[in-house]
Structures are given as structure tokens and as C-alpha cells.
Coordinates of C-alpha atoms and ligand atoms in Angstrom, one line a residue:
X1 CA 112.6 36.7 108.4
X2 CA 109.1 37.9 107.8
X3 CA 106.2 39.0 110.3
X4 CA 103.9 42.3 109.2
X5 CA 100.7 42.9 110.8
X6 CA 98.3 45.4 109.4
X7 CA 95.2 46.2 111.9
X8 CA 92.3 48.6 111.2
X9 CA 90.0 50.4 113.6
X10 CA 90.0 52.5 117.0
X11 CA 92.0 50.8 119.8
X12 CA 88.7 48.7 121.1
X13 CA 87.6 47.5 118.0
X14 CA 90.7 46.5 115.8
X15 CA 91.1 43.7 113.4
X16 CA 94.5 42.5 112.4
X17 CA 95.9 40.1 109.7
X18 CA 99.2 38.9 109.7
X19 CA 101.7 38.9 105.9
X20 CA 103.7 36.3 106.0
X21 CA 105.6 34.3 109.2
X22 CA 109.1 33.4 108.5
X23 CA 112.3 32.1 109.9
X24 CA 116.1 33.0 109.6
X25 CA 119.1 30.5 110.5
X26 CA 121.3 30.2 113.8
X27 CA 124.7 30.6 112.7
X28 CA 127.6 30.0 115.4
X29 CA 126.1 32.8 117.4
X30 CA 123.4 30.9 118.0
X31 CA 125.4 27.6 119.1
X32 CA 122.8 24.4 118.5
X33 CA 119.8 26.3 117.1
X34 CA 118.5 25.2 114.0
X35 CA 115.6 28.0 113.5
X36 CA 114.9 31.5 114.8
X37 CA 111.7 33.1 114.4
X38 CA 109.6 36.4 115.6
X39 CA 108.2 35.8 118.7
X40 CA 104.2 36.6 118.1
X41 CA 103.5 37.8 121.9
X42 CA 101.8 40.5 120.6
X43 CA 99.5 39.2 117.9
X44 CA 99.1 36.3 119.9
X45 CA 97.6 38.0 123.2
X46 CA 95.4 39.7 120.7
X47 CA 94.2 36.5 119.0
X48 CA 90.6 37.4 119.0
X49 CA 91.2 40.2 116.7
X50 CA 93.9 38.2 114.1
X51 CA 91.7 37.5 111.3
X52 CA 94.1 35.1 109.5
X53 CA 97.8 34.8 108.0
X54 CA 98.2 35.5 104.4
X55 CA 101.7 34.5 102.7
X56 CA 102.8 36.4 99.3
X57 CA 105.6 33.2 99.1
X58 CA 107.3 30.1 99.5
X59 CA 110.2 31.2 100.7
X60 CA 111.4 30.1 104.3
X61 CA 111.7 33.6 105.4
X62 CA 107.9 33.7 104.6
X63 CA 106.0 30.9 105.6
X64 CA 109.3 29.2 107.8
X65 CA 107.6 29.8 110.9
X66 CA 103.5 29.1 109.9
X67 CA 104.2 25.0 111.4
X68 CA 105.7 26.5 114.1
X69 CA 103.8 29.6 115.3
X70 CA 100.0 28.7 114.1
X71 CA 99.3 26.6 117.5
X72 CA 99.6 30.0 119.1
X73 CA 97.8 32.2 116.8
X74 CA 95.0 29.3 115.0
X75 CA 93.6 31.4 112.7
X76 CA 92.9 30.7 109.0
X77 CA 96.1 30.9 106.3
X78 CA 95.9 31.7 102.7
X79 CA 97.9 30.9 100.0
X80 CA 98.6 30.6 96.6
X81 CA 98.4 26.5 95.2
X82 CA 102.8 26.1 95.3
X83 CA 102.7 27.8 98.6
X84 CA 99.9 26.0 100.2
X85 CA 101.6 22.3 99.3
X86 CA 105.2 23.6 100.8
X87 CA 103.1 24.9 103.7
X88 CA 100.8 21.9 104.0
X89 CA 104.2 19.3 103.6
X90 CA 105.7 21.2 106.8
X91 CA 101.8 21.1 108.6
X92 CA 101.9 17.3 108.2
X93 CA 106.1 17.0 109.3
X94 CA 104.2 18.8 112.6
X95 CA 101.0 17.0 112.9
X96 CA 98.9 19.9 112.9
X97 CA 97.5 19.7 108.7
X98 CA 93.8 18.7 109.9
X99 CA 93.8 21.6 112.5
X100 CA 94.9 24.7 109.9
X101 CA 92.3 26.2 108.4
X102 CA 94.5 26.4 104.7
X103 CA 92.5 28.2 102.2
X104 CA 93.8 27.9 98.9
X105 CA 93.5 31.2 96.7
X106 CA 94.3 31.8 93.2
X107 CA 96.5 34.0 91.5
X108 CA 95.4 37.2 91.2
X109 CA 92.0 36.7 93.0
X110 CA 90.4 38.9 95.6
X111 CA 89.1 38.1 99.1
X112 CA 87.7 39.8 102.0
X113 CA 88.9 39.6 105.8
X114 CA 87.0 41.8 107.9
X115 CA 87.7 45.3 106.9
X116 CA 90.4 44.2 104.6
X117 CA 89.7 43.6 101.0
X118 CA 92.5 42.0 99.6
X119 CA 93.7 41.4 95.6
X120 CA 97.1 39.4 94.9
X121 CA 99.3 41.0 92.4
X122 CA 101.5 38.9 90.4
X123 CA 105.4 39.7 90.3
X124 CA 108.1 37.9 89.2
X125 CA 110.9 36.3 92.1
X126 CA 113.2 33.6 92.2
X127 CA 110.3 31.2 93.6
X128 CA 107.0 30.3 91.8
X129 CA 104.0 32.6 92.5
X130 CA 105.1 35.2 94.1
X131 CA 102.6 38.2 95.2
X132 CA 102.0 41.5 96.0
X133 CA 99.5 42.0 98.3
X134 CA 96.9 45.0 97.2
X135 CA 95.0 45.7 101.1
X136 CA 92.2 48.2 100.6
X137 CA 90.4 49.2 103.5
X138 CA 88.3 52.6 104.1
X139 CA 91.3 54.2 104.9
X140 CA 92.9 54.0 101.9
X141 CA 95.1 51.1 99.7
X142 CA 98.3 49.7 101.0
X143 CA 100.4 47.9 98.7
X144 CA 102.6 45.4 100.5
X145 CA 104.8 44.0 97.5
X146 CA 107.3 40.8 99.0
X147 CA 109.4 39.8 97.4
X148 CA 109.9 41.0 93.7
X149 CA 111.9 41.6 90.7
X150 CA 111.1 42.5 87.2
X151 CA 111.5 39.8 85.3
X152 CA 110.5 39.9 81.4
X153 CA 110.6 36.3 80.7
X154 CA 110.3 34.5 83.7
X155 CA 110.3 30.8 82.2
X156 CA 108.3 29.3 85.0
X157 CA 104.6 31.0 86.1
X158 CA 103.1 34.4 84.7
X159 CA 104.6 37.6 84.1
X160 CA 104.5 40.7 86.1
X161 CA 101.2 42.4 86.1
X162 CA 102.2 45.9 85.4
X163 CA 98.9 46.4 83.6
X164 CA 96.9 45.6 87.0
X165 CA 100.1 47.6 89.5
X166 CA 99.4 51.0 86.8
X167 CA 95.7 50.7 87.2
X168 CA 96.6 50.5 91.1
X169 CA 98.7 53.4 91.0
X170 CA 95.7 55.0 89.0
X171 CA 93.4 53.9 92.1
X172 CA 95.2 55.7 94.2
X173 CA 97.8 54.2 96.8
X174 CA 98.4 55.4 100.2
X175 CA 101.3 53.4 101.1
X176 CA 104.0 50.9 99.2
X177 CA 105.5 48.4 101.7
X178 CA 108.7 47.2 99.5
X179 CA 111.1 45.2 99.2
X180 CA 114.8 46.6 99.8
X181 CA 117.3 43.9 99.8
X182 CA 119.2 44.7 96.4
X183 CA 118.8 49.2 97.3
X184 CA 123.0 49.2 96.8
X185 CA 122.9 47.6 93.3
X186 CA 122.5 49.7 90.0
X187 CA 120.6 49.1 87.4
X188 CA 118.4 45.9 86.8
X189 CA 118.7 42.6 88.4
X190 CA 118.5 40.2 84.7
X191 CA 116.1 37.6 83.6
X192 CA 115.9 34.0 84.1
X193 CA 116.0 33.5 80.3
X194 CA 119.4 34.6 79.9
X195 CA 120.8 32.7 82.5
X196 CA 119.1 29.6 81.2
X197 CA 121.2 30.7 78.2
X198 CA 124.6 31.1 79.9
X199 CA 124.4 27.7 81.5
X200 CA 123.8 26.1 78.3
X201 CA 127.2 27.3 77.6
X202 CA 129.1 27.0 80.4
X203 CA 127.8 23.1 81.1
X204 CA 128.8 22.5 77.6
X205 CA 132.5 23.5 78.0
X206 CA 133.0 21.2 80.9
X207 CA 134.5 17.7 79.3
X208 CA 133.7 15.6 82.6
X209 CA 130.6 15.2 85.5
X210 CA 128.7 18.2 86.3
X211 CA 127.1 18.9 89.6
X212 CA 124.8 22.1 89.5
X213 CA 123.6 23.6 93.0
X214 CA 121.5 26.3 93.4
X215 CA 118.1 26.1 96.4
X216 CA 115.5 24.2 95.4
X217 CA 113.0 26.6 95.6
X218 CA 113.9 28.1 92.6
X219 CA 111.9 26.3 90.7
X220 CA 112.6 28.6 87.3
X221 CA 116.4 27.9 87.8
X222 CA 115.6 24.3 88.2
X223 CA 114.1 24.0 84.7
X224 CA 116.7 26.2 83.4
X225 CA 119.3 23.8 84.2
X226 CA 117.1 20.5 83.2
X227 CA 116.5 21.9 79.8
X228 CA 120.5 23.2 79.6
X229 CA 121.6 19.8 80.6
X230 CA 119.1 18.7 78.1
X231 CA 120.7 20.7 75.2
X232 CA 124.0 19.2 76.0
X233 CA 122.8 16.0 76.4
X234 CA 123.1 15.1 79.4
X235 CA 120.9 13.5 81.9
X236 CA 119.3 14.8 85.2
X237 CA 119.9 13.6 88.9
X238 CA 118.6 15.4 91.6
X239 CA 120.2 15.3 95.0
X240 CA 119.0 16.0 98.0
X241 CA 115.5 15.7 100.0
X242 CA 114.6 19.2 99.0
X243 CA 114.7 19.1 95.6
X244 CA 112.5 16.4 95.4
X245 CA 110.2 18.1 97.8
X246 CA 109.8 21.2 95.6
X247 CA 109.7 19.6 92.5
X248 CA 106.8 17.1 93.8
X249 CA 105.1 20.6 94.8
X250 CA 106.1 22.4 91.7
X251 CA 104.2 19.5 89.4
X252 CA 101.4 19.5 92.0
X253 CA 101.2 23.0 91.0
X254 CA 101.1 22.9 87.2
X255 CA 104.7 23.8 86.9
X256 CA 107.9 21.7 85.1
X257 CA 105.0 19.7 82.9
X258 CA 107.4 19.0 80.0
X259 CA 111.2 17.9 81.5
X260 CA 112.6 14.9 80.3
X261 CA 112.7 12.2 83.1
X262 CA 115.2 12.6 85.9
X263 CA 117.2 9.9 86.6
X264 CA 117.7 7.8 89.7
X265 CA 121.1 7.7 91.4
X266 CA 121.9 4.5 90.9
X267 CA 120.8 4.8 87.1
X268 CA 123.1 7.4 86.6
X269 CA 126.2 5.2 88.1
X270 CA 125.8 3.7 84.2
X271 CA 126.4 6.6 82.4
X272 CA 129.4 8.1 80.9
X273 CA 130.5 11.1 82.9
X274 CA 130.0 13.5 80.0
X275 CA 125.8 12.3 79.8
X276 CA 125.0 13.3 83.8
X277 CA 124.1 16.2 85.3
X278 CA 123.3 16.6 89.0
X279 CA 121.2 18.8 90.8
X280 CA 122.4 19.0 94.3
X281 CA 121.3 21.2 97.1
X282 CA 123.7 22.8 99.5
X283 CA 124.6 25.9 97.8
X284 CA 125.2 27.5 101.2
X285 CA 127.6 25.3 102.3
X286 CA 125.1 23.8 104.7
X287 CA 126.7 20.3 106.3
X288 CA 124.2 18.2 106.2
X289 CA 123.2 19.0 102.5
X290 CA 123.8 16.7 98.9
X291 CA 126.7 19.0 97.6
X292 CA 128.6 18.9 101.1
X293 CA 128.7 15.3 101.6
X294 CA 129.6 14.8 97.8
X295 CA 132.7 16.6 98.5
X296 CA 133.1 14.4 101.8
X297 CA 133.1 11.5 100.0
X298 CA 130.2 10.6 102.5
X299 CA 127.7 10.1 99.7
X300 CA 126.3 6.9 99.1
X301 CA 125.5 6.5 95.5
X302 CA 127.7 10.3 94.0
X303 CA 131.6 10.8 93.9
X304 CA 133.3 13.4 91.4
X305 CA 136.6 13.2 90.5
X306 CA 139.5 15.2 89.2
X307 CA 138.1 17.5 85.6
X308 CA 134.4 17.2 87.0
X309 CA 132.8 20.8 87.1
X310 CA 130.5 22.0 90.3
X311 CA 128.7 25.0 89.4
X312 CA 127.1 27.5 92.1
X313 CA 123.9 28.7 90.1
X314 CA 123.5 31.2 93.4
X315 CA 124.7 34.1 95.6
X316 CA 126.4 34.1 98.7
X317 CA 123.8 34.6 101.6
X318 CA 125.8 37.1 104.0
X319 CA 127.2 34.9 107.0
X320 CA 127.7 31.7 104.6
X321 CA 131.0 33.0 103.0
X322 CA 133.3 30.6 105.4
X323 CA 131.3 27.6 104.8
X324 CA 130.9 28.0 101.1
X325 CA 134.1 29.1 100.5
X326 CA 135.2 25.9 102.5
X327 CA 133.3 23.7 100.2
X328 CA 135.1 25.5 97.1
X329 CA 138.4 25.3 98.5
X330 CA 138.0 21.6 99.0
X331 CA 136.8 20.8 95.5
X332 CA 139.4 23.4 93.9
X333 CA 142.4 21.1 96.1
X334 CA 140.7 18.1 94.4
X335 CA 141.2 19.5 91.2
X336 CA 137.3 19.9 90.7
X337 CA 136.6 23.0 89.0
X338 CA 134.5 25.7 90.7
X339 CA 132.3 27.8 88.3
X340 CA 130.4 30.5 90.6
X341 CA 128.6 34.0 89.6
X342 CA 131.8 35.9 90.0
X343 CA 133.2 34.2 86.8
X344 CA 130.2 33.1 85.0
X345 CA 126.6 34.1 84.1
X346 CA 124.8 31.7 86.2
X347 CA 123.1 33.3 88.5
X348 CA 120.3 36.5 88.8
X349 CA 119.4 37.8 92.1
X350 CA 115.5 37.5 92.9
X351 CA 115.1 41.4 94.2
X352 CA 114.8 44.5 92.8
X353 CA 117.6 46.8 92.2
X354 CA 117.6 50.4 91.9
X355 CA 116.0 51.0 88.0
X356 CA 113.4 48.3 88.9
X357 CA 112.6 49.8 92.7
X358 CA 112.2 53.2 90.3
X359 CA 110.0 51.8 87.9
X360 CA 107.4 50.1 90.9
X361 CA 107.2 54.0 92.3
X362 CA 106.3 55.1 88.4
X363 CA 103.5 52.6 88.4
X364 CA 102.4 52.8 92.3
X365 CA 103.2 56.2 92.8
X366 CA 102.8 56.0 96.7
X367 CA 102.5 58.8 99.2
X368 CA 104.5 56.5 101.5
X369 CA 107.3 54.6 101.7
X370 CA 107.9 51.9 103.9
X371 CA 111.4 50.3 103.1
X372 CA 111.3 46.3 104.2
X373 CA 112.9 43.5 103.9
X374 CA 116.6 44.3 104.5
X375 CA 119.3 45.2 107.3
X376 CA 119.2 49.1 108.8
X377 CA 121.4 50.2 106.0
X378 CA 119.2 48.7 103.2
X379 CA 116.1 50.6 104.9
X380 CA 118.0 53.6 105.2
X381 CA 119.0 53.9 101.4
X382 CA 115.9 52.3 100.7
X383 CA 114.3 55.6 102.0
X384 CA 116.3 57.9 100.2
X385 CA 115.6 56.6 96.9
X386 CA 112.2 57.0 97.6
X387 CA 112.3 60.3 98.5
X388 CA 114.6 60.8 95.5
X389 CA 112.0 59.4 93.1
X390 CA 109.2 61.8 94.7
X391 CA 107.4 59.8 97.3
X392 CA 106.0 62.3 99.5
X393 CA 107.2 60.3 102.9
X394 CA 109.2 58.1 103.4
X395 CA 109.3 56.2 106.9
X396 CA 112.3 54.4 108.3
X397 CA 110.9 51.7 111.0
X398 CA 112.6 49.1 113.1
X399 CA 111.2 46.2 114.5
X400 CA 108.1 46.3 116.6
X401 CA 107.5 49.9 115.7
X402 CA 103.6 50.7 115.1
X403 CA 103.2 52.9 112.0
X404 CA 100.2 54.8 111.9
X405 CA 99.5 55.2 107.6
X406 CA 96.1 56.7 107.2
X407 CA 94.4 58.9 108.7
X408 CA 96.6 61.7 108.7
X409 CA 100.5 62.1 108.1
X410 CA 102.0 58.4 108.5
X411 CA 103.6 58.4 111.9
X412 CA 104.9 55.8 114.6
X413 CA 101.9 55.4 117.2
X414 CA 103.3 52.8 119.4
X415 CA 106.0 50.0 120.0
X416 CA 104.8 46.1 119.9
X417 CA 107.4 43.5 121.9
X418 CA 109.2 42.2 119.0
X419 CA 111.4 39.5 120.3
X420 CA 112.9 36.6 118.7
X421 CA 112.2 32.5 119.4
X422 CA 114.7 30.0 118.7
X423 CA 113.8 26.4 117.7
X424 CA 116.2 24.6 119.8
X425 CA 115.8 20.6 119.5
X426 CA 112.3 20.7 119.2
X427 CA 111.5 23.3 122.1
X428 CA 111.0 27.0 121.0
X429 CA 112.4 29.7 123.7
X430 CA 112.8 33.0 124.1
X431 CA 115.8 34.6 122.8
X432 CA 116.6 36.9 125.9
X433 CA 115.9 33.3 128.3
X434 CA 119.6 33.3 128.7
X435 CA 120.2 29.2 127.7
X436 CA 122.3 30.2 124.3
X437 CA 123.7 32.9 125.4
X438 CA 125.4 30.7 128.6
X439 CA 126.5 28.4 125.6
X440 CA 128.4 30.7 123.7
X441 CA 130.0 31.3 127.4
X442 CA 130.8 27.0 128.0
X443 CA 132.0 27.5 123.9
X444 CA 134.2 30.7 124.3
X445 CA 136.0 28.7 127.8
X446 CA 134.7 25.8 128.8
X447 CA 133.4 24.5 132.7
X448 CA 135.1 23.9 135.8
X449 CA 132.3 21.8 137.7
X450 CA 133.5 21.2 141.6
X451 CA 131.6 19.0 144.5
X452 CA 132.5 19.8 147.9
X453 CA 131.5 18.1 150.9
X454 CA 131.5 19.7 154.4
X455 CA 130.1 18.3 157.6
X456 CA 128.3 20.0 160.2
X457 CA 131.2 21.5 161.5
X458 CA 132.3 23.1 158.4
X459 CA 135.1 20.2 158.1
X460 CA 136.3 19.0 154.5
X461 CA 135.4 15.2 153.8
X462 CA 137.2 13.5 151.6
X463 CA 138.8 14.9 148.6
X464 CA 137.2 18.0 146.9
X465 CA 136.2 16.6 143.0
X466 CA 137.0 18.8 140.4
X467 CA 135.8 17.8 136.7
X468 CA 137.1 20.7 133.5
X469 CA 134.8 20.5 130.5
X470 CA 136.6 22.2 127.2
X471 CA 140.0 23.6 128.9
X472 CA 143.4 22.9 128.3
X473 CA 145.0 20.4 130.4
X474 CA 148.2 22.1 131.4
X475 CA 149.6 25.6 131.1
X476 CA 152.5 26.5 129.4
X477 CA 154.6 25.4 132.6
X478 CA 153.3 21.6 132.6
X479 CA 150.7 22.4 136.0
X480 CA 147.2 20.5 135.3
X481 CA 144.6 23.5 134.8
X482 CA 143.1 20.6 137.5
X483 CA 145.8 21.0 139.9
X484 CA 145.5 24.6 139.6
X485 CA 141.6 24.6 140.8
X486 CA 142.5 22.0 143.7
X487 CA 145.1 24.6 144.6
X488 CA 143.1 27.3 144.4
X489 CA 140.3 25.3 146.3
X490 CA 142.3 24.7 149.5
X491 CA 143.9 28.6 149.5
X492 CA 140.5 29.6 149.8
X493 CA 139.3 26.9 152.4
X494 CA 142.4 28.1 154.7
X495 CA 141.0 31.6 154.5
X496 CA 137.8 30.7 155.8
X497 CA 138.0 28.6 159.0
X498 CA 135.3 25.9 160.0
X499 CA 133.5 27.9 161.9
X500 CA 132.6 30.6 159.0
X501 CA 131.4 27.7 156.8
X502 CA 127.9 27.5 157.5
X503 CA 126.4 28.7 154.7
X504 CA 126.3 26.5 151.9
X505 CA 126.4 29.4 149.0
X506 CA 128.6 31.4 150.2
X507 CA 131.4 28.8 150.8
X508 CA 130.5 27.6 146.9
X509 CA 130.4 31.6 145.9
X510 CA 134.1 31.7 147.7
X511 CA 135.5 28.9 145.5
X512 CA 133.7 30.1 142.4
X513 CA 135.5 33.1 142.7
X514 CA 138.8 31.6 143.6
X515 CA 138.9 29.1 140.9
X516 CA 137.9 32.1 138.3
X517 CA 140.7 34.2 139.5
X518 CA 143.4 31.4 139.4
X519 CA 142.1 30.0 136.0
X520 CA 142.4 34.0 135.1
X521 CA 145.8 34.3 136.1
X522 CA 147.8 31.1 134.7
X523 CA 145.5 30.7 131.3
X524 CA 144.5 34.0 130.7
X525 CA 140.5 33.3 130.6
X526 CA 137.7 32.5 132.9
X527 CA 136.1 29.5 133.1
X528 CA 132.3 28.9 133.6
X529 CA 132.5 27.4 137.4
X530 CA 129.7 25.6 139.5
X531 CA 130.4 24.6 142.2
X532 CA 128.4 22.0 144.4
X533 CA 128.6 22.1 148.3
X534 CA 127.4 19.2 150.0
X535 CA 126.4 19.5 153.4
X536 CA 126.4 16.2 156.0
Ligands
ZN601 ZN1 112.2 37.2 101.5
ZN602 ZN1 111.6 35.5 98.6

């Protein structure tokens, strides 16, 4: 996920403006969170000085977190036309489109905020419209890239503008912010066009249904595979809320003007197997997506059936393998074939690998370097490529690190708070609050939740209750893991007589511990344990 903020001027008198606010996805570290995002504490105690958010592209890890995070920040937002309707959809899902200042740029265009004068760049991605960001400011030009790849026949939106990234590089560039995801992989990362090719192959070798999934967002690969199915005569469905989302804002946007007509669900129940084609989302395995419950047999209008073909037109996100490869097994023990990058041309990665990253220096020909956009390792290989190709300096940063480029030798200055927020439910909290973390506890062992009541005189009333949330019910002898905290309850009550049992917490404290240690020894782990005294 995404935050940068660039600022100009002395201490007293700065001006920020933010590139791009994205999210990332709990995973089963984060138990019940759907979202995580940067938490903006700095920027946001600063908001008198944030002259607005500018996005380079529609992907989640760049605008995820604009619906979320603008209440705090409400400050302009600029975009590109596809970018602006993916951002405005998620504006009005939060009831906030008629407060956000959206101001809709086009490609290539030039604007001014405060002392930044900014110039979009096109590139080529695996999303529609994707920019760099040129930032000139007195000090110098900064050339913040995104996401990018070369791509030399895109299919959907422009080509790259090398003509416009030389005459940059002629202009003189202080720093390149770049993208580093792909740093490990040789050579070139393909074009669209010859995967559009490949699948026109590959969908015409399978005899039966074919169900292609691949994210919606990439709106390229989404006309690739219309006008493959096309060619093999076979119709469109699409499946799932998000491809209907993105193609609504892809047409908004000018793009897939000349598909043939997808077809409905239900319409497509009435065709032979060999004339359908569906586009489902869920190409990460997520649950809750079209591809998932098609292989759940939860679907209400889609079924496949033993010789059908599911093709994975993308990567592996790391972290998705065990769902994904879930979904695959399942299809594979229904005798469904599984067609997936490893076997078949059908997929190009959006980022740059190393020739590419090479040629961007040749144009740019920075005096910095400042890997982004990748884990610690990426950044770190990211930076010695750099060096490698003759940038002067190359900077490895972490998060919240203040990097000082101009004037002067670039150089850390300072260290912004750069926590995490998670959505959880529809309440965003701090990461280091403690709430998921105590989950992961009650999901690794369970509770052990006890009421006690004492009277005045420190005598038990009635029976101590003892309720286990998420443990075994016996141990490997046949003794209740209930009987085993009642046990352990009245051991510790006959250490402490009445008279020592005046104090509400530590007569709970005693049992807590007790119950812990007993749990410890007949099971092997520790339970979470509250334990309730109640005094009459
Ligand atoms: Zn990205
Ligand atoms: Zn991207």
C-alpha cells in the first residue's frame, strides 16, 4: 500500500501534497480485518499545509484508502477520468462524494499546487491510465513514476511517453522515485498483445465451458479475453460485482468501445458449452468472490462440470498461494482443468523488470534513486541496480523516514510516525491498539471465562461458573478441561483463607494464574482467562 508525501519549504512555512493513499489486505494475521491502511497522523496534524492528494492509479494499493482517510485530511484529490469514477463509486459507497473536492485532470496535463508544478507522464501498467508524476519545484524535478512497465502495444489507452520521459531526463532530474516490485526478474516483463495472442490459443484447445479469471482492473486483459473468446466464438459472461464495476468505469472512460455484447447469466444457461466464456473474478482465491463460489457449487445461475477449462490469466499475490492453490486443487479433483501462467502464456506482470528499470535510468538519468514500491529486499536490489546503472545515489528508506533530496546531498532529515489502521467492521483502529492482536491470542487457544462470588467475609457462594470458549473438552485421560479449572479454582481458594480475600483483583489474579498453570500442565497451552469476582 501506497502513501508518499513530498513537502517544500523551511520547517515554518512547508506545503505538502500527498501521491497516492492505498490499502493492503488482512490475511489470518490480521483475524477479521478486511482492510489495512497507513495511518496519516502525521499529514493529518499538519492539515493546514496538505495541499491535496494526487493518485498516479486505480489500483487499490493507490487510491484504497482515499473513502477512508479523506474525512481526516479534506483536501482536494486529483485524478485521471478511469481513476476519478473508481474513486468517486467508493466516495458515494461512503457518503462523502459531495464533500471531496475531485478534480478531474487529463492525461498528460499540467497543474500547479503551491510550490509544486506538476505534469502527468503516461506509462503503460496493467490498469488503464497509469502516470508518472513529473513534480518540479525550485529545488529541482522529482520524478515519482508508480506503477509502470514498458509496454509496446498496450491494447487499451496510450503508449508510453518516452519522447516526453527523454526530454525530462534532458530537463534535468534530481530524483527518480520508482517502482521496484519485479527488481529479481531478468529481462523484460512482455506485452499485452501477445498475451491477447496466447489466449486465443489456449481458449480454442479447450472442447467444453471456459471460465477465465484474472482482476478486474485490468481492463486491457479484459478486452484481450472478450476479443479471444470472440475469435473462438464464444460468448461473454462476466461474473462478479467488480467486473461490472470496472467495465461501467472503463466505458465511462472511453475505453472497451467496440466488444461485442456480454451476455446475461441466465442467457448464457442457453448456450452450448463450447459458445460461453466467463469472466469471473476471484483470481486470488478470495471466498467471497464469482470463481470461488462456482467451485462451491454456491452459485446461483454458473456450474462447470467435468472437461470445462478455468484459466488463471494472473499471478500469485505472495500470501494467496494456500487459497488459490485450494481453489485449483478442488477444480483439478473435479476433473476441471486448471490452465495457470506456469503452463501457459496467459499472463504478463504489470511492473518493470530489470532491462526495462535500465532503460527508465537511460531516459531519466537521475542523480537519485529512491527504490519504492516493494518489500526490504526489493528496495535493497532495487538500489544496487541503480547504482549499477550509474545513478549517483542511491537511498534505501523505510517507512516514515524523511528524505531530504535537494538542497544538498539527499539525506534522511527526520522520522514521521508511520503506523498502520485496520478497517475492522466499519471502525478503523490503530494497529498497535492491541484488539487483533488479543484475537490472534483467543484463535491460537481459546478463553476460559470464570464468575466467582464471595461475600463480605471472603466466603464462596454458590458454585464457581466456569464457561471454555475454543478448547478441547477433555485431555487425553477423559478429565473435562472444565473439571480441570474447577479443580484448579478450589486448590487455589484453600491456599488463601477467607480472611485474605478482600481484594477483589487479587483473588481473580490468583485464579487467573492457577487456571493458566493447570490448563499448562494437562493440555500443553494457555488459555486466555478472565475471571469475574463478585463481591456481596
Ligand atoms: Zn501498486
Ligand atoms: Zn498498480
Amino acid at each position: 500500500m501506497n502513501l508518499n508525501l513530498y513537502g517544500f519549504g523551511p520547517e515554518d512555512d512547508r506545503k505538502w501534497i500527498i501521491v497516492d493513499l492505498g490499502v493492503t489486505f488482512g490475511d489470518e494475521r490480521t483475524p477479521g480485518v478486511d482492510l489495512i491502511m497507513p495511518d496519516p497522523a502525521f499529514i493529518e496534524e499538519r492539515r493546514d499545509e496538505l495541499l491535496g492528494i494526487v493518485l498516479t492509479h486505480a489500483h487499490e494499493d493507490h487510491i484504497g484508502a482515499v473513502a477512508h482517510l479523506w474525512p481526516r485530511l479534506r483536501c482536494p484529490v486529483y485524478a485521471t477520468p478511469f481513476t476519478a469514477t473508481l474513486v468517486r463509486a467508493k466516495l458515494i459507497e461512503e457518503g462523502i462524494e459531495s464533500d471531496v473536492p475531485m478534480n478531474v485532470v487529463p492525461l498528460g496535463s499540467r497543474f500547479a499546487l503551491g510550490p509544486f508544478d506538476i505534469e502527468l507522464v503516461t506509462l503503460t501498467h496493467s490498469i488503464p491510465e497509469p502516470n508518472a508524476l513529473a513534480i518540479r519545484t525550485p529545488l529541482g524535478l522529482v520524478l515519482h513514476t508508480g506503477d509502470w512497465k514498458i509496454d509496446p502495444d498496450p491494447l487499451v489507452g496510450d503508449e508510453m511517453d518516452v519522447k516526453r520521459l527523454t526530454e525530462i531526463g534532458d530537463e534535468g532530474v534530481r530524483a527518480i522515485v520508482c517502482d521496484s516490485t519485479n527488481v529479481f526478474s531478468p529481462g523484460s516483463s512482455g506485452s499485452e498483445a501477445d498475451v491477447a495472442k496466447s489466449l486465443v490459443e489456449v481458449i480454442r484447445a479447450c472442447p467444453q465451458r471456459v471460465a477465465v479469471t484474472t482482476f478486474a482492473s485490468n481492463v486491457a486483459r479484459l478486452e484481450s479475453i472478450a476479443k479471444a473468446a470472440a475469435a473462438c466464438d464464444r460468448r461473454v459472461v462476466l461474473v462478479g460485482r467488480s467486473m461490472f464495476r470496472v467495465v461501467g468505469a472503463a466505458q465511462d472512460a472511453g475505453y472497451l468501445a467496440d466488444l461485442p455484447p456480454f451476455l446475461t447469466e441466465h442467457d448464457a444457461g442457453y448456450f452450448p458449452r463450447d459458445k460461453v466464456l466467463y469472466l469471473c473474478t476471484g483470481s486470488q482465491g478470495e471466498p467471497r468472490a464469482a470463481l470461488a463460489r462456482i467451485v462451491e457449487d454456491t452459485h446461483p445461475n454458473i456450474a462447470l462440470s467435468e472437461g470445462d477449462a478455468v484459466i488463471f490469466s494472473s499471478r500469485i499475490i505472495p500470501g494467496n498461494e494456500a487459497s488459490i492453490f485450494d481453489l485449483q486443487n478442488r477444480l483439478a479433483e473435479r476433473g476441471i482443468r486448471v490452465i495457470t501462467e506456469r503452463d501457459h502464456f496467459v499472463h504478463v506482470s504489470g511492473h518493470p523488470c530489470r532491462d526495462e528499470l535500465a532503460r527508465m535510468y537511460q531516459w531519466v538519468r537521475p542523480q537519485v534513486a529512491v527504490p519504492v514500491h516493494g518489500e526490504a529486499r526489493h528496495i535493497a536490489e532495487h538500489a544496487v541496480l541503480a547504482r549499477e546503472l550509474q545513478v549517483p545515489e542511491a537511498v534505501v528508506l523505510r517507512n516514515g523516514l524523511m528524505l531530504r533530496l535537494a538542497p544538498g546531498p539527499a539525506e534522511v532529515i527526520d522520522e514521521a510516525p508511520a503506523g498502520r489502521l485496520y478497517l475492522d467492521g466499519e471502525v478503523l483502529i490503530d494497529a498497535d491498539e492491541g484488539a487483533i492482536q488479543e484475537r490472534r491470542k483467543l484463535a491460537f487457544a481459546g478463553a476460559v471465562f470464570v464468575s466467582l462470588v464471595l461475600d463480605r467475609d471472603g466466603k464462596v457462594r454458590g458454585d464457581p461458573q466456569v464457561r471454555l470458549m475454543g478448547l478441547p473438552e477433555e485431555d487425553g485421560r477423559g478429565v473435562s478441561f472444565e473439571d480441570c479449572a474447577l479443580d484448579a479454582i478450589d486448590a487455589a481458594l484453600d491456599r488463601l483463607p477467607p480472611k485474605r480475600r478482600g481484594d477483589d483483583d487479587a483473588v481473580a489474579e490468583l485464579l487467573r494464574r492457577a487456571i493458566r498453570g493447570a490448563l499448562r500442565r494437562e493440555w500443553g497451552k494457555k488459555a486466555q482467562v478472565e475471571v469475574a469476582v463478585i463481591r456481596i
